Each structure stands twice: as C-alpha cells, then as structure tokens.
Amino acid sequence: MTRTVAVIGGGYGGSAVAKALDSEADVVLIDPRDAFVNAAGSLRALTQPDWAPNIFFAFDTLLTRGTVIRDRAVSADPDGVTLASGRRVAADYLVLATGSSYSYPAKPSAESTGEALDDLRDTHKELAGAERVLILGAGPVGLELAGEIKEVWPHKQVTIVDPAERILADFRPEMRQDLHRQLDELGVELRLGTALTTPPPTGHGRAGAFTVTTTSGEEITADIWFRAHGVQVNSDYLADGRLTTLTTQGQVPVTESLNVHGYDHVYAIGDITDVAEDKRAGYAMQHAEVVAQNIIAQLRGEQPAAVYRPAPDPMMLLPLGPRGGVGQLPTPDGPAVLPAATVAEYKGADLFTGRFAEQFASA
C-alpha cells in the first residue's frame, strides 16, 4: 500500500524533502504560494528588477507523481493537517517545514509571483530615487542589502545602524576584518553600538526625506529606510497544541533524527525546529536529507538511522554584490575563511539560482 507524506511548507527544506520522496510515496506538498521563492536572491531582485523573475520557481514543475495544494495549514495533528479552505489531508507521515518570516524585501510577502514582482518593482522605483539609504540591522541581511545597493548605485549614501558593538561576532576575526575593509571600500557607513530613539516617520521601503536621532546623540538624515532584523517562526498552526507543545520561541522540539518529540512518523525541518544553530537555508536542506533518508527507511520496513548533528562552527556565505563578500566554511581543521572571489563563485554570482533551476526542471 502506498503511503502518504504530507509536507507543510514549500521553502528550502520542504521542497527538497518533497522532491526526494516523490518516487517513494504519495507526496502532498502544501504551501499558500504559487512558487518556491529563492529568498537568497530577494535583495538582488529589489535592486535589479529585470533579474527578479529568476528567484521564483513554479511548484508545478517540482514533483512528477506528487500533488501540490495551494493552501495554508491552520492545524496539524498526528493523523494529518487541516487547511484554511476546510480541506483535510490525512497522512501516514507528516513533515513540518513552514520556516520563518522576515521583513520585506529579504522575504517577499505576497503569495503570488505576479504580486511579489509588482512589489519589488514598486520598491525599486522608491529606492532608485533615494540618495541616502538607512538600513536598520547589521546582520547578514542588512550587509547584503548594502552590497547590492552599492553594486547598482555606487554613489548612494548607505548607513547601517545596529545596537551590537561588533558585526558577525561569532565568526573568525580575519573574516570580520575583511568585511570591514570591503564595506569601507564600498563607502558603506556603519553605526554600531547604537539604535534609533524613535522609528523613522516614513513607511518601510517608501521614499521620503526624514531625520532620526540615535541613542548616542547623532542625527541621521535619509530618504528611505529598510528593516533588516526580526525573524518570526511560522508556527501559528501548531499553537492549538494538538500535535506538539512549542518552545517559548515558537519552535518545534525535535530529536536528533528530527522527529517531533513523541512521534516516529512526524518530522520537522528548517527554521521551525529548536535545533541549536543559526537559521539558514543550507541547514534546512541538510535537515531535508536526514528526514528523507529516515522516511524512506521506514517506508521500506527498515529502522531509520539518519541523525542530524549541527556543525561545531558557524558557516556563512555573505555576498556584497556579485563580486564581493566574505565567507566561512567548516573544514576538518576548523573554520576556513574564504576570499571574496570564492564567495562570488559559490553564491554571489547567481545566488543559487542555477541550483534551483535544476531542482525545479520539468520532469
């Protein structure tokens, strides 16, 4: 008898696990969007709208046998999932892969590709006419946004504000030194160890001159601002407790095999899990490999044996436009710092669009 695997969420991890299981089971992938969004390319999609269609991959080319339901989960339990439309999807195996939300434009908020592209084009027009840009948040998103802006408009004044005293404090000092050097060369101004006393009066991503004051007493005048902080776990559909009890951060507690605690047929992957590591697409795809191996073993009547062990050191590929950037990858001898050319080759040149074009190629 063919088993049903319901995968809730078609992001990096969900799409990967659905694809891996497509030939092994009846896969049902549930997502409210009409396409997978390669969010790694969202910031370039903002600054280069002609390139923006490259980040969207229609779900209808992902699976050969399986089904994609464009709907939103509102509740999950050990036997399946209930959708916003009222539809019920019963499942022998359940994979929770709903990820997280982040401030636009790092993650487009519209659920249709057409609307998301319209949003990016509109915001691009606002940004194009603004000479002074303020970015709130000096994490990877804020830094990457600054790099993409400077690639297209080298003359724009870009200022990043963050209350942290150091950027990317968990990474190797030589990587951070190289990052500071490249930002200086681009003309990006960092204001660290400070925050704004009040939020900007204009809308996020909307042009309009304003002046704000920092907690250190400095004034910053800008024509547009972007929020580059504030991750939210997409776990609302689990809040009723029918399947699991969420952590205080809204995450799902999982075992080392990525099972939801208490179940051998329910799994969770990606940002929604309580795995102690940074929340990154690369990790979600590694989670997907573990879960696919375990479900395939169970479908074949074998004992699942794959486990997920977080890397001992953080990893990152942080492009600053298509040619610059910094990176750190784990090696047997400890974390290795990558030069800009290697970061560009691995990620910055196409922001993984080639990889997903292959994954979503029509069967």
Coordinates of N, CA and C in Angstrom, one line a residue, residues 88-273:
R88 N -9.2 18.6 4.5 CA -8.4 17.8 5.4 C -7.5 16.9 4.6
V89 N -6.2 16.9 5.0 CA -5.2 16.0 4.3 C -4.8 15.0 5.3
A90 N -5.2 13.7 5.2 CA -4.7 12.7 6.1 C -3.4 12.2 5.6
A91 N -2.5 11.8 6.5 CA -1.2 11.5 6.1 C -0.6 10.4 7.0
D92 N 0.2 9.5 6.4 CA 0.9 8.5 7.2 C 2.2 9.1 7.8
Y93 N 2.8 10.1 7.1 CA 4.0 10.8 7.6 C 3.7 12.3 7.4
L94 N 4.2 13.0 8.4 CA 4.0 14.5 8.3 C 5.4 15.2 8.5
V95 N 5.6 16.2 7.6 CA 6.9 16.9 7.7 C 6.5 18.4 7.9
L96 N 6.9 19.0 9.0 CA 6.6 20.4 9.3 C 7.8 21.2 8.7
A97 N 7.5 22.1 7.8 CA 8.6 22.8 7.1 C 8.2 24.2 6.7
T98 N 7.5 24.9 7.6 CA 6.9 26.2 7.3 C 7.9 27.3 7.5
G99 N 9.1 27.1 8.1 CA 10.1 28.1 8.1 C 9.8 29.3 8.9
S100 N 10.3 30.4 8.4 CA 10.1 31.7 9.2 C 9.8 32.8 8.2
S101 N 9.3 33.9 8.8 CA 9.1 35.1 8.1 C 10.1 36.2 8.4
Y102 N 10.3 37.1 7.5 CA 11.3 38.1 7.7 C 10.9 39.4 7.0
S103 N 11.4 40.5 7.5 CA 11.0 41.8 6.9 C 11.2 41.8 5.4
Y104 N 10.2 42.3 4.7 CA 10.3 42.6 3.2 C 11.4 43.7 3.1
P105 N 12.3 43.6 2.1 CA 12.2 42.7 0.9 C 13.1 41.5 1.0
A106 N 13.7 41.2 2.2 CA 14.5 40.0 2.3 C 13.7 38.7 2.0
K107 N 12.4 38.7 2.4 CA 11.5 37.7 2.0 C 10.2 38.3 1.5
P108 N 9.9 38.2 0.2 CA 8.7 38.7 -0.3 C 7.5 38.3 0.5
S109 N 6.5 39.1 0.7 CA 5.3 38.8 1.5 C 4.2 38.3 0.7
A110 N 4.1 38.7 -0.6 CA 2.9 38.4 -1.5 C 3.0 36.9 -1.8
E111 N 1.8 36.2 -1.9 CA 1.8 34.8 -2.1 C 1.7 34.4 -3.6
S112 N 1.5 35.4 -4.5 CA 1.5 35.1 -5.9 C 2.8 35.7 -6.5
T113 N 3.4 35.1 -7.5 CA 4.6 35.5 -8.1 C 4.4 36.9 -8.7
G114 N 3.2 37.1 -9.4 CA 2.9 38.4 -10.0 C 2.9 39.5 -9.1
E115 N 2.2 39.3 -7.9 CA 2.1 40.4 -6.9 C 3.5 40.6 -6.3
A116 N 4.3 39.6 -6.1 CA 5.6 39.8 -5.5 C 6.5 40.6 -6.4
L117 N 6.4 40.3 -7.7 CA 7.2 41.0 -8.7 C 6.8 42.5 -8.7
D118 N 5.5 42.7 -8.7 CA 5.0 44.1 -8.7 C 5.5 44.8 -7.4
D119 N 5.5 44.2 -6.3 CA 6.0 44.8 -5.0 C 7.5 45.2 -5.2
L120 N 8.3 44.3 -5.8 CA 9.7 44.5 -5.9 C 9.9 45.7 -6.9
R121 N 9.2 45.7 -8.0 CA 9.3 46.8 -8.9 C 9.0 48.1 -8.3
D122 N 7.9 48.2 -7.5 CA 7.4 49.4 -6.9 C 8.5 49.9 -5.9
T123 N 9.1 49.0 -5.1 CA 10.1 49.4 -4.1 C 11.4 49.8 -4.8
H124 N 11.7 49.1 -5.9 CA 12.8 49.5 -6.7 C 12.7 51.0 -7.1
K125 N 11.6 51.4 -7.6 CA 11.4 52.8 -8.0 C 11.6 53.7 -6.8
E126 N 11.1 53.4 -5.7 CA 11.3 54.2 -4.5 C 12.8 54.3 -4.1
L127 N 13.4 53.2 -4.2 CA 14.9 53.2 -3.8 C 15.7 53.9 -4.9
A128 N 15.3 53.7 -6.2 CA 16.1 54.4 -7.2 C 16.2 55.9 -7.1
G129 N 15.1 56.5 -6.6 CA 15.1 57.9 -6.4 C 15.6 58.5 -5.1
A130 N 16.1 57.6 -4.3 CA 16.6 58.0 -2.9 C 18.1 58.0 -2.9
E131 N 18.7 59.1 -2.5 CA 20.1 59.2 -2.5 C 20.7 58.7 -1.2
R132 N 20.0 58.8 -0.1 CA 20.5 58.4 1.2 C 19.7 57.3 1.8
V133 N 20.3 56.2 2.0 CA 19.6 54.9 2.5 C 20.0 54.6 3.9
L134 N 19.0 54.3 4.7 CA 19.3 53.9 6.1 C 18.8 52.4 6.2
I135 N 19.7 51.6 6.7 CA 19.4 50.2 6.9 C 19.5 49.9 8.4
L136 N 18.4 49.4 9.0 CA 18.4 49.1 10.4 C 18.7 47.6 10.6
G137 N 19.9 47.3 11.1 CA 20.3 45.9 11.3 C 21.6 45.6 10.5
A138 N 22.6 45.2 11.2 CA 23.9 44.9 10.6 C 24.2 43.4 10.5
G139 N 23.1 42.6 10.5 CA 23.3 41.2 10.3 C 23.5 40.9 8.9
P140 N 23.5 39.6 8.5 CA 23.8 39.2 7.1 C 22.8 39.9 6.1
V141 N 21.6 40.1 6.4 CA 20.6 40.7 5.5 C 20.9 42.1 5.3
G142 N 21.2 42.9 6.3 CA 21.5 44.3 6.2 C 22.8 44.5 5.4
L143 N 23.8 43.7 5.7 CA 25.0 43.9 5.0 C 24.9 43.5 3.5
E144 N 24.2 42.4 3.2 CA 24.0 42.0 1.8 C 23.2 43.1 1.1
L145 N 22.2 43.6 1.7 CA 21.4 44.7 1.1 C 22.3 45.9 0.7
A146 N 23.1 46.3 1.6 CA 24.1 47.4 1.4 C 24.9 47.1 0.1
G147 N 25.4 45.8 0.1 CA 26.3 45.5 -1.1 C 25.5 45.5 -2.4
E148 N 24.3 45.0 -2.4 CA 23.5 45.0 -3.6 C 23.2 46.5 -4.1
I149 N 22.9 47.3 -3.1 CA 22.6 48.7 -3.4 C 23.8 49.4 -4.0
K150 N 25.0 49.2 -3.4 CA 26.2 49.8 -3.9 C 26.6 49.3 -5.3
E151 N 26.3 48.0 -5.6 CA 26.6 47.5 -6.9 C 25.9 48.2 -8.0
V152 N 24.6 48.6 -7.8 CA 23.8 49.2 -8.8 C 24.0 50.8 -8.7
W153 N 24.1 51.3 -7.5 CA 24.2 52.8 -7.3 C 25.4 53.1 -6.4
P154 N 26.6 53.1 -7.0 CA 27.8 53.3 -6.1 C 27.8 54.6 -5.4
H155 N 27.1 55.6 -6.0 CA 27.1 56.9 -5.4 C 26.1 57.1 -4.2
K156 N 25.2 56.2 -4.0 CA 24.2 56.4 -2.9 C 24.9 56.3 -1.6
Q157 N 24.5 57.1 -0.7 CA 25.0 57.1 0.7 C 24.2 56.0 1.5
V158 N 24.9 55.0 2.0 CA 24.3 53.9 2.7 C 24.8 53.9 4.1
T159 N 23.9 53.9 5.1 CA 24.3 53.9 6.5 C 23.5 52.7 7.2
I160 N 24.3 51.9 7.9 CA 23.7 50.8 8.7 C 23.8 51.1 10.2
V161 N 22.7 50.9 10.9 CA 22.7 51.1 12.3 C 22.4 49.8 13.0
D162 N 23.1 49.5 14.1 CA 22.9 48.3 14.8 C 23.3 48.5 16.3
P163 N 22.5 48.0 17.2 CA 22.9 48.2 18.6 C 24.1 47.3 19.0
A164 N 24.4 46.3 18.3 CA 25.6 45.4 18.6 C 26.9 46.2 18.4
E165 N 27.8 45.9 19.3 CA 29.1 46.6 19.2 C 30.0 46.0 18.0
R166 N 29.8 44.8 17.7 CA 30.5 44.1 16.6 C 29.6 43.4 15.7
I167 N 30.0 43.4 14.4 CA 29.2 42.7 13.4 C 29.7 41.3 13.3
L168 N 28.8 40.3 13.1 CA 29.1 38.9 13.0 C 30.1 38.5 14.0
A169 N 29.8 38.7 15.3 CA 30.7 38.5 16.4 C 31.1 37.0 16.5
D170 N 30.3 36.1 16.0 CA 30.6 34.7 16.2 C 31.6 34.1 15.2
F171 N 32.0 34.9 14.3 CA 32.8 34.5 13.2 C 34.3 34.9 13.4
R172 N 35.2 34.3 12.6 CA 36.6 34.5 12.7 C 37.0 36.0 12.6
P173 N 37.9 36.4 13.4 CA 38.3 37.8 13.3 C 38.8 38.3 11.9
E174 N 39.5 37.4 11.2 CA 40.0 37.8 9.9 C 38.9 37.9 8.9
M175 N 37.8 37.2 9.1 CA 36.7 37.3 8.2 C 36.0 38.7 8.5
R176 N 35.9 39.0 9.7 CA 35.2 40.3 10.1 C 36.1 41.5 9.6
Q177 N 37.4 41.3 9.7 CA 38.3 42.4 9.3 C 38.2 42.6 7.8
D178 N 38.1 41.5 7.0 CA 37.9 41.6 5.6 C 36.6 42.3 5.2
L179 N 35.5 41.9 6.0 CA 34.2 42.5 5.8 C 34.3 44.0 6.0
H180 N 34.9 44.5 7.1 CA 35.0 45.9 7.4 C 35.8 46.6 6.2
R181 N 36.8 46.0 5.7 CA 37.6 46.5 4.6 C 36.8 46.7 3.4
Q182 N 36.0 45.7 3.0 CA 35.2 45.8 1.8 C 34.1 46.8 2.0
L183 N 33.5 46.9 3.2 CA 32.4 47.9 3.4 C 33.0 49.3 3.3
D184 N 34.2 49.5 3.8 CA 34.9 50.8 3.7 C 35.1 51.1 2.2
E185 N 35.6 50.2 1.5 CA 35.9 50.4 0.0 C 34.6 50.7 -0.7
L186 N 33.5 50.1 -0.3 CA 32.2 50.4 -1.0 C 31.6 51.8 -0.5
G187 N 32.1 52.3 0.6 CA 31.6 53.6 1.2 C 30.4 53.4 2.0
V188 N 30.2 52.2 2.6 CA 29.1 51.9 3.5 C 29.5 52.4 4.9
E189 N 28.6 53.2 5.5 CA 28.9 53.7 6.9 C 28.2 52.8 7.9
L190 N 29.0 52.3 8.9 CA 28.5 51.5 10.0 C 28.3 52.4 11.2
R191 N 27.2 52.4 11.8 CA 27.0 53.0 13.2 C 26.6 51.9 14.1
L192 N 27.6 51.4 14.8 CA 27.4 50.2 15.7 C 27.3 50.7 17.2
G193 N 26.7 49.8 18.0 CA 26.6 50.2 19.4 C 25.6 51.3 19.7
T194 N 24.6 51.4 18.8 CA 23.6 52.5 18.9 C 22.3 52.1 18.2
A195 N 21.3 52.8 18.6 CA 20.0 52.5 18.0 C 19.2 53.8 17.8
L196 N 18.1 53.8 17.2 CA 17.3 55.0 17.0 C 16.4 55.2 18.2
T197 N 16.3 56.5 18.6 CA 15.5 56.8 19.7 C 14.0 56.7 19.4
T198 N 13.6 56.9 18.2 CA 12.3 56.7 17.7 C 12.3 56.2 16.2
P199 N 11.4 55.4 15.8 CA 11.4 54.8 14.5 C 11.3 55.9 13.4
P200 N 11.8 55.7 12.2 CA 11.6 56.7 11.1 C 10.1 57.0 10.9
P201 N 9.8 58.2 10.5 CA 8.3 58.6 10.4 C 7.7 58.1 9.1
T202 N 8.6 57.7 8.1 CA 8.1 57.2 6.8 C 7.9 55.7 6.8
G203 N 7.1 55.2 5.9 CA 6.9 53.8 5.8 C 8.2 53.0 5.4
H204 N 8.3 51.8 5.8 CA 9.4 51.0 5.5 C 9.5 50.8 4.0
G205 N 10.6 51.1 3.3 CA 10.8 50.9 1.9 C 10.1 52.0 1.1
R206 N 9.7 53.1 1.7 CA 9.0 54.2 1.0 C 9.8 55.4 1.0
A207 N 10.0 56.1 -0.1 CA 10.8 57.3 -0.2 C 10.2 58.4 0.5
G208 N 11.0 59.3 1.1 CA 10.5 60.5 1.8 C 11.6 60.9 2.8
A209 N 12.1 62.1 2.6 CA 13.3 62.5 3.5 C 12.8 62.6 5.0
F210 N 13.8 62.2 5.9 CA 13.5 62.3 7.3 C 14.8 62.4 8.0
T211 N 14.8 62.8 9.3 CA 15.9 62.8 10.1 C 15.6 62.1 11.4
V212 N 16.5 61.2 11.8 CA 16.3 60.5 13.1 C 17.5 60.7 14.0
T213 N 17.3 60.4 15.3 CA 18.4 60.6 16.2 C 18.7 59.3 16.8
T214 N 20.0 59.0 17.0 CA 20.5 57.7 17.6 C 20.6 57.9 19.1
T215 N 20.7 56.8 19.8 CA 20.8 56.8 21.3 C 22.1 57.4 21.7
S216 N 23.1 57.5 20.8 CA 24.4 58.1 21.1 C 24.4 59.6 20.8
G217 N 23.2 60.1 20.3 CA 23.0 61.6 20.1 C 23.3 62.1 18.7
E218 N 23.6 61.2 17.8 CA 23.9 61.6 16.4 C 22.6 61.7 15.6
E219 N 22.6 62.6 14.6 CA 21.4 62.7 13.7 C 21.8 62.0 12.4
I220 N 20.8 61.3 11.8 CA 21.0 60.7 10.5 C 19.8 61.1 9.6
T221 N 20.2 61.7 8.5 CA 19.1 62.1 7.5 C 19.2 61.1 6.4
A222 N 18.0 60.6 6.0 CA 17.9 59.7 4.9 C 16.7 59.9 4.1
D223 N 16.6 59.3 2.9 CA 15.5 59.4 2.0 C 14.6 58.1 2.0
I224 N 15.1 57.0 2.5 CA 14.4 55.8 2.5 C 15.1 54.9 3.6
W225 N 14.3 54.0 4.2 CA 14.9 53.1 5.1 C 14.4 51.6 5.0
F226 N 15.2 50.7 5.4 CA 14.8 49.3 5.3 C 15.1 48.6 6.7
R227 N 14.1 47.7 7.1 CA 14.3 46.9 8.3 C 15.0 45.6 7.9
A228 N 16.1 45.3 8.6 CA 16.9 44.1 8.3 C 17.1 43.4 9.6
H229 N 16.0 43.1 10.3 CA 16.0 42.3 11.6 C 14.6 41.9 11.9
G230 N 14.5 40.9 12.7 CA 13.2 40.4 13.2 C 12.7 39.2 12.5
V231 N 13.2 38.0 12.8 CA 12.8 36.7 12.3 C 11.5 36.3 13.1
Q232 N 10.5 35.8 12.4 CA 9.4 35.2 13.1 C 9.1 33.8 12.6
V233 N 9.1 32.8 13.6 CA 8.8 31.4 13.2 C 7.4 31.3 12.8
N234 N 7.2 30.6 11.6 CA 5.8 30.3 11.1 C 5.2 29.1 11.7
S235 N 4.8 29.2 13.0 CA 4.3 28.0 13.7 C 2.9 28.2 14.3
D236 N 2.2 29.3 13.8 CA 0.9 29.6 14.3 C -0.1 28.4 14.3
Y237 N 0.0 27.6 13.2 CA -0.9 26.5 13.0 C -0.7 25.4 14.0
L238 N 0.4 25.5 14.8 CA 0.6 24.5 15.9 C 0.3 25.0 17.2
A239 N -0.2 26.2 17.3 CA -0.5 26.8 18.6 C -1.6 26.2 19.4
D240 N -2.5 25.4 18.7 CA -3.6 24.8 19.4 C -3.1 23.6 20.2
G241 N -1.8 23.1 20.1 CA -1.3 22.1 20.9 C -1.7 20.7 20.5
R242 N -2.4 20.5 19.4 CA -3.0 19.2 19.1 C -1.8 18.2 18.6
L243 N -0.7 18.8 18.2 CA 0.4 18.0 17.8 C 1.6 18.0 18.7
T244 N 1.9 19.2 19.2 CA 3.1 19.4 20.0 C 3.0 20.6 20.8
T245 N 3.9 20.8 21.8 CA 4.0 22.0 22.6 C 5.2 22.8 22.1
L246 N 5.0 24.0 21.7 CA 6.0 24.8 21.1 C 6.9 25.3 22.2
T247 N 8.2 25.6 21.9 CA 9.1 26.3 22.8 C 8.6 27.7 23.0
T248 N 9.2 28.4 24.0 CA 8.9 29.8 24.2 C 9.2 30.7 23.0
Q249 N 10.1 30.2 22.1 CA 10.4 31.0 20.9 C 9.5 30.6 19.7
G250 N 8.5 29.7 20.0 CA 7.6 29.3 19.0 C 8.1 28.2 18.1
Q251 N 9.2 27.5 18.5 CA 9.8 26.5 17.7 C 9.3 25.1 18.1
V252 N 9.6 24.1 17.3 CA 9.1 22.7 17.5 C 10.3 21.9 18.1
P253 N 10.1 21.3 19.2 CA 11.2 20.5 19.8 C 11.4 19.2 19.0
V254 N 12.6 18.9 18.6 CA 12.9 17.7 17.8 C 14.0 16.9 18.4
T255 N 14.0 15.6 18.0 CA 15.1 14.7 18.4 C 16.3 14.8 17.4
E256 N 17.3 14.1 17.6 CA 18.5 14.2 16.7 C 18.2 13.6 15.3
S257 N 17.1 12.8 15.3 CA 16.7 12.3 13.9 C 15.6 13.2 13.3
L258 N 15.4 14.4 14.0 CA 14.5 15.4 13.5 C 13.0 15.0 13.6
N259 N 12.7 14.0 14.4 CA 11.4 13.7 14.8 C 10.8 14.7 15.7
V260 N 9.6 15.1 15.6 CA 8.9 15.8 16.6 C 8.8 14.9 17.9
H261 N 9.1 15.4 19.0 CA 9.1 14.6 20.2 C 7.8 13.9 20.4
G262 N 7.9 12.6 20.6 CA 6.8 11.8 20.9 C 6.2 11.0 19.7
Y263 N 6.8 11.3 18.5 CA 6.3 10.6 17.3 C 7.4 10.1 16.5
D264 N 7.2 8.9 15.9 CA 8.2 8.4 15.0 C 7.8 8.6 13.5
H265 N 6.6 9.2 13.3 CA 6.2 9.4 11.9 C 6.0 10.9 11.6
V266 N 6.3 11.8 12.5 CA 6.2 13.2 12.3 C 7.6 13.9 12.5
Y267 N 7.9 14.7 11.5 CA 9.2 15.3 11.5 C 9.1 16.8 11.3
A268 N 10.2 17.5 11.7 CA 10.2 19.0 11.4 C 11.6 19.3 10.9
I269 N 11.7 20.3 10.0 CA 12.9 20.7 9.5 C 13.0 22.2 9.3
G270 N 14.2 22.7 9.3 CA 14.5 24.1 9.0 C 14.2 25.0 10.2
D271 N 13.8 26.3 9.9 CA 13.8 27.3 10.9 C 12.8 27.0 12.0
I272 N 11.8 26.2 11.7 CA 10.8 25.9 12.7 C 11.2 25.0 13.9
T273 N 12.4 24.4 13.7 CA 12.9 23.5 14.7 C 13.6 24.2 15.8

